[in-house]
Amino acid sequence: MKIKNLVTVLLVAIILVSCASAAKVAPTETAIPTSTFTPIPPTPTITPSPTLQPLRCDDNQKSALESSVNTDIFSANQKLNRTINLGEALEFPDMGHWTWITKEETFYMVKTAGFSAVRIAIDFAQHSDSAPPFTIQPSFWNNVDSVVEKAVACGLVVIINMHNFRSESQIPYSQEKYFLALWNEIAEHYKDYQDNVMYFEPYNEPGDPSYWNSLIAKVIPTIRKSNPTRPIIIDVADWAQISGFSTLRLPSDENLIASFHYYTPHEFTHQCVDFIEGAMAWCGTTWENTPDQSNKINLDFGKVAEWAIKYKRPVFMGEFGSISIADSESRVRWTTAVREASTAHGFSWGYWDLCDTSGYDGSLTFGIFDCYKHPLVTSYWRQEMLQALIPEP
Ligand code: GLC
């Protein structure tokens, strides 16, 4: 190679090398046009996500319920053996934040925990015209129907319980016609549901025994016009306390279940509640299951069992429960003792209540399950309380 050519080659080489290093030091956006740059996709390393637990009940549960015939009212009562109350959601003018009751997963969780039935507390009067013919609003029927359908889809027996009357705990003395008209509508509305799937409970915790006896004598025939054999649950008067058995007058109808509620001792179960005067003084009360304490339950339940044998009626303890602020070991002891004594005396039972709202708004509740988290699969049962109710699902 001639010297001149060699110099030219060296110069070109030097220019090329210096351009390349300049590009490394200060790359410009135009150095590699993005339009022509095709990134190589990364090798997939994500493993398939685990199959999510289904949060809907399957069809077998509904058909199992529908095909399990009630041979008599005692076998109908056995189906309420593990009932949970669904309080609050349908008791108020609007659903507010109690929308958990509209979710299929609520009923899935209740069923898979081992409950057999739900008692739905409803204020129908609140959602109806207050003048004849006292029509229940179609939009409210939609709500109640969709709750009922979800429970039945999970194979849960449904109790339709009129729980309040326009937010009052008692049916006003002047409102007998209104009360009966509502039951006429409810009974007509649900007459096609099988008797072994839905039971009616005309009123929660009636107070005055003679007024209640007079209403019983009218509401049962009202229901029977369209539902000749459906199980009807009749609470005893005196706010469903055991003392109410002594005044109860039932007609000669074979498909009745008598019901009472048990919250004894109130100093323990209702400690710190704002709706009982003096309950703040009970805060901190424990329940130790001393011989005296367990004898008290057996004495109380013995009286109910005597009544049941005498009148040949099945008995449902439709509510029992303790406030979630109470000492949790005491709650477990009390719940276990009451549940066991109830079963030993042949009563079916319903725990009050499902939802624990304390984590949501700080209010005191009887609940044992956090209904407010979604999806509910991430929520929790108060496991020790669930275990006290259902040791083996
Ligand atoms: C009754 C009331 C309900 C209350 C429960 C326990 O069912 O209707 O509101 O929480 O008793 O006192």
Short mmCIF file of C-alpha atoms and ligand atoms in Angstrom, two decimals:
data_model
loop_
_atom_site.label_atom_id
_atom_site.label_comp_id
_atom_site.label_asym_id
_atom_site.label_seq_id
_atom_site.Cartn_x
_atom_site.Cartn_y
_atom_site.Cartn_z
CA MET A 1 0.00 0.00 0.00
CA LYS A 2 1.21 3.44 -0.80
CA ILE A 3 1.87 5.82 2.09
CA LYS A 4 -0.87 8.22 0.92
CA ASN A 5 -3.42 5.43 0.82
CA LEU A 6 -2.29 4.14 4.21
CA VAL A 7 -2.75 7.61 5.74
CA THR A 8 -6.26 7.87 4.23
CA VAL A 9 -7.25 4.44 5.63
CA LEU A 10 -5.87 5.37 9.05
CA LEU A 11 -7.74 8.70 9.04
CA VAL A 12 -11.04 7.03 8.12
CA ALA A 13 -10.48 4.41 10.83
CA ILE A 14 -9.75 7.08 13.45
CA ILE A 15 -12.90 9.03 12.48
CA LEU A 16 -15.07 5.87 12.67
CA VAL A 17 -13.67 4.84 16.09
CA SER A 18 -14.13 8.32 17.54
CA CYS A 19 -17.75 8.52 16.22
CA ALA A 20 -18.54 5.17 17.82
CA SER A 21 -17.17 6.21 21.22
CA ALA A 22 -18.97 9.56 20.97
CA ALA A 23 -22.24 7.63 20.42
CA LYS A 24 -21.54 5.55 23.55
CA VAL A 25 -20.84 8.59 25.68
CA ALA A 26 -23.78 10.66 24.50
CA PRO A 27 -26.41 8.53 22.81
CA THR A 28 -29.06 10.52 21.07
CA GLU A 29 -32.66 9.48 20.53
CA THR A 30 -32.05 9.35 16.84
CA ALA A 31 -29.14 6.94 17.19
CA ILE A 32 -31.51 3.95 17.02
CA PRO A 33 -34.87 4.89 15.49
CA THR A 34 -37.56 3.54 17.84
CA SER A 35 -39.87 2.71 14.94
CA THR A 36 -37.55 -0.03 13.81
CA PHE A 37 -36.71 -1.31 17.32
CA THR A 38 -38.55 -4.55 18.13
CA PRO A 39 -38.11 -5.58 21.76
CA ILE A 40 -37.69 -9.29 22.33
CA PRO A 41 -40.56 -10.44 24.54
CA PRO A 42 -39.38 -11.74 27.90
CA THR A 43 -39.70 -15.44 28.50
CA PRO A 44 -42.91 -15.91 30.52
CA THR A 45 -42.06 -16.82 34.09
CA ILE A 46 -45.53 -16.32 35.71
CA THR A 47 -47.01 -19.55 36.96
CA PRO A 48 -50.79 -19.91 36.50
CA SER A 49 -52.70 -18.38 39.44
CA PRO A 50 -54.30 -20.91 41.79
CA THR A 51 -57.96 -21.63 41.03
CA LEU A 52 -60.09 -19.20 43.04
CA GLN A 53 -62.52 -20.81 45.41
CA PRO A 54 -66.00 -20.53 43.93
CA LEU A 55 -68.10 -18.14 45.95
CA ARG A 56 -71.42 -19.39 44.65
CA CYS A 57 -73.26 -22.38 45.95
CA ASP A 58 -73.79 -25.11 43.43
CA ASP A 59 -77.19 -26.31 42.24
CA ASN A 60 -77.04 -29.53 44.26
CA GLN A 61 -77.52 -27.59 47.48
CA LYS A 62 -80.84 -26.16 46.37
CA SER A 63 -82.13 -29.49 45.08
CA ALA A 64 -81.00 -31.28 48.26
CA LEU A 65 -83.06 -28.82 50.31
CA GLU A 66 -86.08 -29.09 48.04
CA SER A 67 -86.07 -32.86 48.13
CA SER A 68 -85.67 -33.18 51.92
CA VAL A 69 -89.28 -33.56 52.92
CA ASN A 70 -90.59 -32.50 56.34
CA THR A 71 -92.37 -35.58 57.66
CA ASP A 72 -94.04 -33.54 60.40
CA ILE A 73 -93.58 -30.25 62.25
CA PHE A 74 -90.92 -31.79 64.52
CA SER A 75 -88.79 -32.74 61.54
CA ALA A 76 -89.42 -29.26 60.10
CA ASN A 77 -88.05 -27.82 63.36
CA GLN A 78 -84.95 -30.02 63.17
CA LYS A 79 -83.98 -28.14 60.01
CA LEU A 80 -83.56 -25.02 62.14
CA ASN A 81 -80.93 -26.78 64.22
CA ARG A 82 -78.17 -24.44 63.14
CA THR A 83 -79.77 -21.14 62.25
CA ILE A 84 -78.08 -17.78 61.95
CA ASN A 85 -79.98 -14.50 62.14
CA LEU A 86 -79.59 -11.90 59.41
CA GLY A 87 -80.37 -8.77 61.39
CA GLU A 88 -80.23 -5.10 60.38
CA ALA A 89 -80.16 -5.13 56.57
CA LEU A 90 -83.91 -5.31 55.90
CA GLU A 91 -85.01 -3.67 59.14
CA PHE A 92 -84.47 -0.06 58.16
CA PRO A 93 -85.88 2.53 55.72
CA ASP A 94 -82.91 1.99 53.42
CA MET A 95 -80.23 -0.61 53.16
CA GLY A 96 -77.43 1.82 53.95
CA HIS A 97 -74.17 -0.05 54.22
CA TRP A 98 -75.87 -3.38 54.89
CA THR A 99 -75.46 -4.43 51.28
CA TRP A 100 -73.72 -7.64 52.31
CA ILE A 101 -77.15 -9.23 52.29
CA THR A 102 -77.38 -8.75 48.52
CA LYS A 103 -74.22 -10.78 47.84
CA GLU A 104 -74.24 -14.42 46.85
CA GLU A 105 -70.97 -14.90 48.68
CA THR A 106 -72.59 -14.07 52.05
CA PHE A 107 -74.85 -17.09 51.70
CA TYR A 108 -72.01 -19.21 50.38
CA MET A 109 -69.96 -18.38 53.50
CA VAL A 110 -72.91 -19.09 55.81
CA LYS A 111 -73.62 -22.42 54.15
CA THR A 112 -70.02 -23.59 54.02
CA ALA A 113 -69.57 -22.71 57.70
CA GLY A 114 -72.26 -25.30 58.43
CA PHE A 115 -75.46 -23.34 59.10
CA SER A 116 -78.76 -24.92 58.06
CA ALA A 117 -81.11 -21.93 58.01
CA VAL A 118 -81.30 -18.14 58.02
CA ARG A 119 -83.81 -16.04 59.95
CA ILE A 120 -84.29 -12.85 57.97
CA ALA A 121 -85.38 -9.89 60.11
CA ILE A 122 -87.62 -7.62 58.02
CA ASP A 123 -89.64 -4.44 58.51
CA PHE A 124 -92.36 -4.81 55.86
CA ALA A 125 -94.50 -1.99 57.28
CA GLN A 126 -91.64 0.46 56.70
CA HIS A 127 -91.83 -0.33 52.97
CA SER A 128 -95.58 -0.28 52.44
CA ASP A 129 -98.42 2.22 52.14
CA SER A 130 -99.79 3.08 55.55
CA ALA A 131 -103.36 3.29 54.19
CA PRO A 132 -105.51 0.44 52.83
CA PRO A 133 -104.79 -1.75 50.98
CA PHE A 134 -101.34 -1.39 52.66
CA THR A 135 -99.45 -2.44 49.53
CA ILE A 136 -95.83 -3.49 50.02
CA GLN A 137 -93.61 -1.58 47.56
CA PRO A 138 -92.56 -3.61 44.49
CA SER A 139 -88.96 -2.39 44.85
CA PHE A 140 -88.85 -3.77 48.39
CA TRP A 141 -90.24 -7.07 47.19
CA ASN A 142 -87.37 -7.19 44.70
CA ASN A 143 -84.89 -6.81 47.56
CA VAL A 144 -86.50 -9.42 49.79
CA ASP A 145 -86.99 -11.87 46.90
CA SER A 146 -83.38 -11.64 45.83
CA VAL A 147 -82.20 -12.32 49.40
CA VAL A 148 -84.56 -15.31 49.65
CA GLU A 149 -83.41 -16.71 46.31
CA LYS A 150 -79.74 -16.49 47.28
CA ALA A 151 -80.36 -18.28 50.57
CA VAL A 152 -82.41 -21.04 48.93
CA ALA A 153 -79.77 -21.41 46.19
CA CYS A 154 -77.39 -22.39 49.01
CA GLY A 155 -79.82 -24.93 50.45
CA LEU A 156 -80.61 -22.77 53.49
CA VAL A 157 -84.12 -22.89 54.97
CA VAL A 158 -85.51 -19.35 55.06
CA ILE A 159 -87.50 -17.86 57.93
CA ILE A 160 -89.44 -14.75 56.93
CA ASN A 161 -89.60 -12.82 60.19
CA MET A 162 -91.53 -9.58 60.56
CA HIS A 163 -89.13 -8.01 63.04
CA ASN A 164 -90.23 -4.40 63.45
CA PHE A 165 -93.22 -2.26 62.55
CA ARG A 166 -92.16 1.02 60.96
CA SER A 167 -89.07 0.97 63.18
CA GLU A 168 -91.16 0.32 66.31
CA SER A 169 -90.37 -2.82 68.22
CA GLN A 170 -94.10 -3.46 68.81
CA ILE A 171 -97.15 -3.55 66.56
CA PRO A 172 -99.17 -0.50 67.61
CA TYR A 173 -102.53 -1.43 69.18
CA SER A 174 -104.36 0.55 66.50
CA GLN A 175 -102.66 -1.22 63.60
CA GLU A 176 -104.20 -4.69 63.67
CA LYS A 177 -105.73 -4.33 60.18
CA TYR A 178 -102.42 -3.11 58.77
CA PHE A 179 -100.54 -6.04 60.35
CA LEU A 180 -103.02 -8.59 59.00
CA ALA A 181 -103.07 -7.02 55.53
CA LEU A 182 -99.28 -7.26 55.38
CA TRP A 183 -99.38 -10.95 56.30
CA ASN A 184 -102.09 -11.54 53.73
CA GLU A 185 -99.75 -10.07 51.09
CA ILE A 186 -96.64 -11.88 52.31
CA ALA A 187 -98.45 -15.22 52.41
CA GLU A 188 -99.88 -14.74 48.91
CA HIS A 189 -96.52 -13.65 47.59
CA TYR A 190 -94.68 -16.74 48.82
CA LYS A 191 -97.44 -19.36 48.59
CA ASP A 192 -95.62 -21.25 45.79
CA TYR A 193 -92.46 -21.82 47.81
CA GLN A 194 -92.31 -25.36 49.16
CA ASP A 195 -93.23 -25.74 52.84
CA ASN A 196 -89.89 -27.39 53.57
CA VAL A 197 -87.94 -24.41 52.17
CA MET A 198 -89.60 -21.38 53.78
CA TYR A 199 -91.21 -20.82 57.19
CA PHE A 200 -93.08 -17.75 58.39
CA GLU A 201 -92.65 -15.98 61.75
CA PRO A 202 -95.43 -13.38 62.14
CA TYR A 203 -93.71 -11.18 64.74
CA ASN A 204 -90.48 -10.80 66.71
CA GLU A 205 -90.61 -10.43 70.49
CA PRO A 206 -94.26 -9.43 71.03
CA GLY A 207 -94.82 -7.73 74.38
CA ASP A 208 -98.41 -7.70 75.67
CA PRO A 209 -99.68 -11.32 76.05
CA SER A 210 -103.41 -10.67 75.61
CA TYR A 211 -102.92 -8.45 72.55
CA TRP A 212 -100.55 -11.05 71.10
CA ASN A 213 -102.98 -13.93 71.72
CA SER A 214 -105.70 -11.98 69.94
CA LEU A 215 -103.39 -11.33 66.98
CA ILE A 216 -102.27 -14.98 66.83
CA ALA A 217 -105.91 -16.02 66.54
CA LYS A 218 -106.23 -13.78 63.46
CA VAL A 219 -102.86 -13.94 61.75
CA ILE A 220 -102.72 -17.75 61.56
CA PRO A 221 -106.05 -18.04 59.66
CA THR A 222 -104.93 -15.14 57.43
CA ILE A 223 -101.78 -17.07 56.46
CA ARG A 224 -103.63 -20.37 56.17
CA LYS A 225 -105.92 -19.04 53.39
CA SER A 226 -103.01 -19.32 50.95
CA ASN A 227 -100.50 -21.51 52.85
CA PRO A 228 -102.48 -24.34 54.44
CA THR A 229 -99.54 -26.32 55.83
CA ARG A 230 -96.50 -24.03 55.95
CA PRO A 231 -94.57 -24.10 59.26
CA ILE A 232 -95.38 -20.96 61.26
CA ILE A 233 -93.11 -19.91 64.13
CA ILE A 234 -94.92 -18.18 66.99
CA ASP A 235 -92.81 -16.18 69.45
CA VAL A 236 -94.04 -16.18 73.02
CA ALA A 237 -95.12 -12.80 74.46
CA ASP A 238 -93.18 -10.89 77.11
CA TRP A 239 -90.54 -10.11 74.45
CA ALA A 240 -90.04 -13.80 73.71
CA GLN A 241 -88.73 -14.44 77.19
CA ILE A 242 -89.40 -17.83 78.82
CA SER A 243 -92.02 -16.22 81.07
CA GLY A 244 -94.13 -15.77 77.93
CA PHE A 245 -94.88 -19.51 77.63
CA SER A 246 -97.32 -19.38 80.52
CA THR A 247 -99.70 -17.04 78.68
CA LEU A 248 -99.38 -18.45 75.16
CA ARG A 249 -102.64 -19.63 73.57
CA LEU A 250 -102.14 -21.53 70.33
CA PRO A 251 -104.97 -22.69 68.08
CA SER A 252 -105.23 -26.37 67.15
CA ASP A 253 -103.00 -26.11 64.09
CA GLU A 254 -100.47 -28.91 63.61
CA ASN A 255 -97.83 -26.85 61.84
CA LEU A 256 -96.78 -24.43 64.54
CA ILE A 257 -93.38 -24.07 66.21
CA ALA A 258 -93.17 -22.12 69.50
CA SER A 259 -90.20 -19.80 69.89
CA PHE A 260 -88.34 -17.99 72.67
CA HIS A 261 -85.11 -15.96 72.93
CA TYR A 262 -82.37 -16.41 75.49
CA TYR A 263 -80.01 -13.69 76.69
CA THR A 264 -79.66 -14.62 80.36
CA PRO A 265 -77.84 -13.13 82.21
CA HIS A 266 -78.34 -9.75 80.52
CA GLU A 267 -75.55 -8.33 82.67
CA PHE A 268 -73.20 -10.48 80.62
CA THR A 269 -74.86 -10.67 77.16
CA HIS A 270 -75.93 -7.02 76.99
CA GLN A 271 -73.06 -5.34 78.83
CA CYS A 272 -72.31 -1.77 77.68
CA VAL A 273 -75.21 -1.59 75.17
CA ASP A 274 -76.69 1.86 74.72
CA PHE A 275 -80.30 0.68 74.43
CA ILE A 276 -80.57 -0.61 78.02
CA GLU A 277 -80.42 1.89 80.85
CA GLY A 278 -77.71 0.96 83.32
CA ALA A 279 -75.93 -1.43 80.94
CA MET A 280 -72.72 0.60 81.18
CA ALA A 281 -72.40 -0.60 84.77
CA TRP A 282 -72.25 -4.18 83.46
CA CYS A 283 -69.16 -3.64 81.29
CA GLY A 284 -66.51 -6.23 82.06
CA THR A 285 -68.95 -8.89 83.35
CA THR A 286 -67.60 -12.36 82.62
CA TRP A 287 -69.34 -15.74 82.50
CA GLU A 288 -67.43 -18.59 84.06
CA ASN A 289 -69.79 -21.55 83.68
CA THR A 290 -69.94 -22.14 87.43
CA PRO A 291 -72.29 -24.93 88.62
CA ASP A 292 -74.84 -22.24 89.59
CA GLN A 293 -74.61 -20.63 86.18
CA SER A 294 -75.04 -23.85 84.22
CA ASN A 295 -77.86 -24.99 86.55
CA LYS A 296 -79.67 -21.76 85.81
CA ILE A 297 -79.69 -22.56 82.08
CA ASN A 298 -80.92 -26.09 82.72
CA LEU A 299 -83.65 -24.87 85.07
CA ASP A 300 -84.82 -22.30 82.52
CA PHE A 301 -84.76 -24.77 79.63
CA GLY A 302 -86.39 -27.46 81.78
CA LYS A 303 -89.45 -25.20 82.15
CA VAL A 304 -89.64 -24.74 78.38
CA ALA A 305 -89.26 -28.49 77.79
CA GLU A 306 -92.09 -29.19 80.25
CA TRP A 307 -94.33 -26.83 78.32
CA ALA A 308 -93.30 -28.46 75.02
CA ILE A 309 -94.14 -31.96 76.28
CA LYS A 310 -97.43 -30.86 77.78
CA TYR A 311 -98.61 -29.12 74.61
CA LYS A 312 -96.81 -31.45 72.15
CA ARG A 313 -95.15 -28.58 70.32
CA PRO A 314 -91.63 -28.27 68.91
CA VAL A 315 -89.54 -25.34 70.21
CA PHE A 316 -87.10 -23.03 68.41
CA MET A 317 -84.76 -20.82 70.42
CA GLY A 318 -84.81 -18.21 67.67
CA GLU A 319 -82.23 -15.87 69.20
CA PHE A 320 -79.39 -16.16 71.65
CA GLY A 321 -76.15 -14.23 71.66
CA SER A 322 -73.75 -11.97 73.50
CA ILE A 323 -72.27 -8.60 72.66
CA SER A 324 -68.91 -8.67 70.90
CA ILE A 325 -67.28 -6.34 73.45
CA ALA A 326 -67.66 -9.01 76.18
CA ASP A 327 -64.68 -11.08 77.23
CA SER A 328 -64.16 -13.52 74.36
CA GLU A 329 -63.44 -16.60 76.48
CA SER A 330 -66.65 -15.94 78.42
CA ARG A 331 -68.56 -15.61 75.16
CA VAL A 332 -67.29 -18.97 73.99
CA ARG A 333 -68.19 -20.60 77.31
CA TRP A 334 -71.68 -19.09 77.39
CA THR A 335 -72.42 -19.81 73.71
CA THR A 336 -71.27 -23.42 74.03
CA ALA A 337 -73.25 -24.00 77.22
CA VAL A 338 -76.47 -22.46 75.89
CA ARG A 339 -76.19 -24.22 72.54
CA GLU A 340 -75.54 -27.60 74.19
CA ALA A 341 -78.39 -27.20 76.69
CA SER A 342 -80.74 -26.18 73.87
CA THR A 343 -79.91 -29.29 71.87
CA ALA A 344 -80.11 -31.51 74.96
CA HIS A 345 -83.65 -30.22 75.60
CA GLY A 346 -84.66 -30.86 71.99
CA PHE A 347 -84.86 -27.22 70.83
CA SER A 348 -83.52 -25.97 67.52
CA TRP A 349 -81.58 -22.70 67.73
CA GLY A 350 -80.67 -19.47 65.93
CA TYR A 351 -77.65 -17.38 66.88
CA TRP A 352 -78.11 -13.60 66.97
CA ASP A 353 -76.38 -12.25 64.87
CA LEU A 354 -74.33 -12.82 61.72
CA CYS A 355 -72.62 -9.48 61.07
CA ASP A 356 -70.03 -7.88 63.26
CA THR A 357 -70.09 -4.18 62.42
CA SER A 358 -67.59 -3.08 65.03
CA GLY A 359 -64.72 -2.96 62.54
CA TYR A 360 -66.79 -0.81 60.22
CA ASP A 361 -68.26 1.91 62.41
CA GLY A 362 -67.20 1.01 65.93
CA SER A 363 -70.76 0.12 66.99
CA LEU A 364 -71.38 -2.75 69.39
CA THR A 365 -72.93 -5.84 67.81
CA PHE A 366 -73.60 -9.47 68.57
CA GLY A 367 -72.06 -10.50 65.23
CA ILE A 368 -69.48 -13.17 64.57
CA PHE A 369 -68.53 -12.47 60.96
CA ASP A 370 -67.11 -9.44 59.19
CA CYS A 371 -69.65 -8.85 56.41
CA TYR A 372 -68.08 -5.64 55.16
CA LYS A 373 -64.94 -6.80 53.44
CA HIS A 374 -65.17 -7.86 49.82
CA PRO A 375 -64.57 -10.34 48.50
CA LEU A 376 -65.75 -12.14 51.59
CA VAL A 377 -63.28 -14.93 51.06
CA THR A 378 -60.71 -12.59 52.55
CA SER A 379 -62.96 -11.86 55.52
CA TYR A 380 -63.07 -13.59 58.81
CA TRP A 381 -65.31 -15.47 61.15
CA ARG A 382 -64.66 -15.05 64.81
CA GLN A 383 -63.35 -18.57 64.64
CA GLU A 384 -63.70 -19.34 68.32
CA MET A 385 -67.36 -18.29 68.21
CA LEU A 386 -68.07 -20.26 65.07
CA GLN A 387 -66.46 -23.27 66.71
CA ALA A 388 -68.64 -22.77 69.82
CA LEU A 389 -71.72 -22.89 67.60
CA ILE A 390 -70.66 -25.51 65.08
CA PRO A 391 -67.84 -27.67 66.43
CA GLU A 392 -68.02 -29.97 63.38
CA PRO A 393 -69.41 -28.48 60.16
C1 GLC B 1 -83.90 -8.32 69.38
C2 GLC B 1 -83.84 -6.97 68.76
C3 GLC B 1 -82.47 -6.71 68.22
C4 GLC B 1 -81.46 -6.87 69.33
C5 GLC B 1 -81.55 -8.27 69.89
C6 GLC B 1 -80.62 -8.42 71.07
O1 GLC B 1 -83.97 -9.23 68.35
O2 GLC B 1 -84.81 -6.84 67.74
O3 GLC B 1 -82.40 -5.42 67.68
O4 GLC B 1 -80.16 -6.63 68.85
O5 GLC B 1 -82.86 -8.55 70.31
O6 GLC B 1 -80.95 -7.47 72.07
#
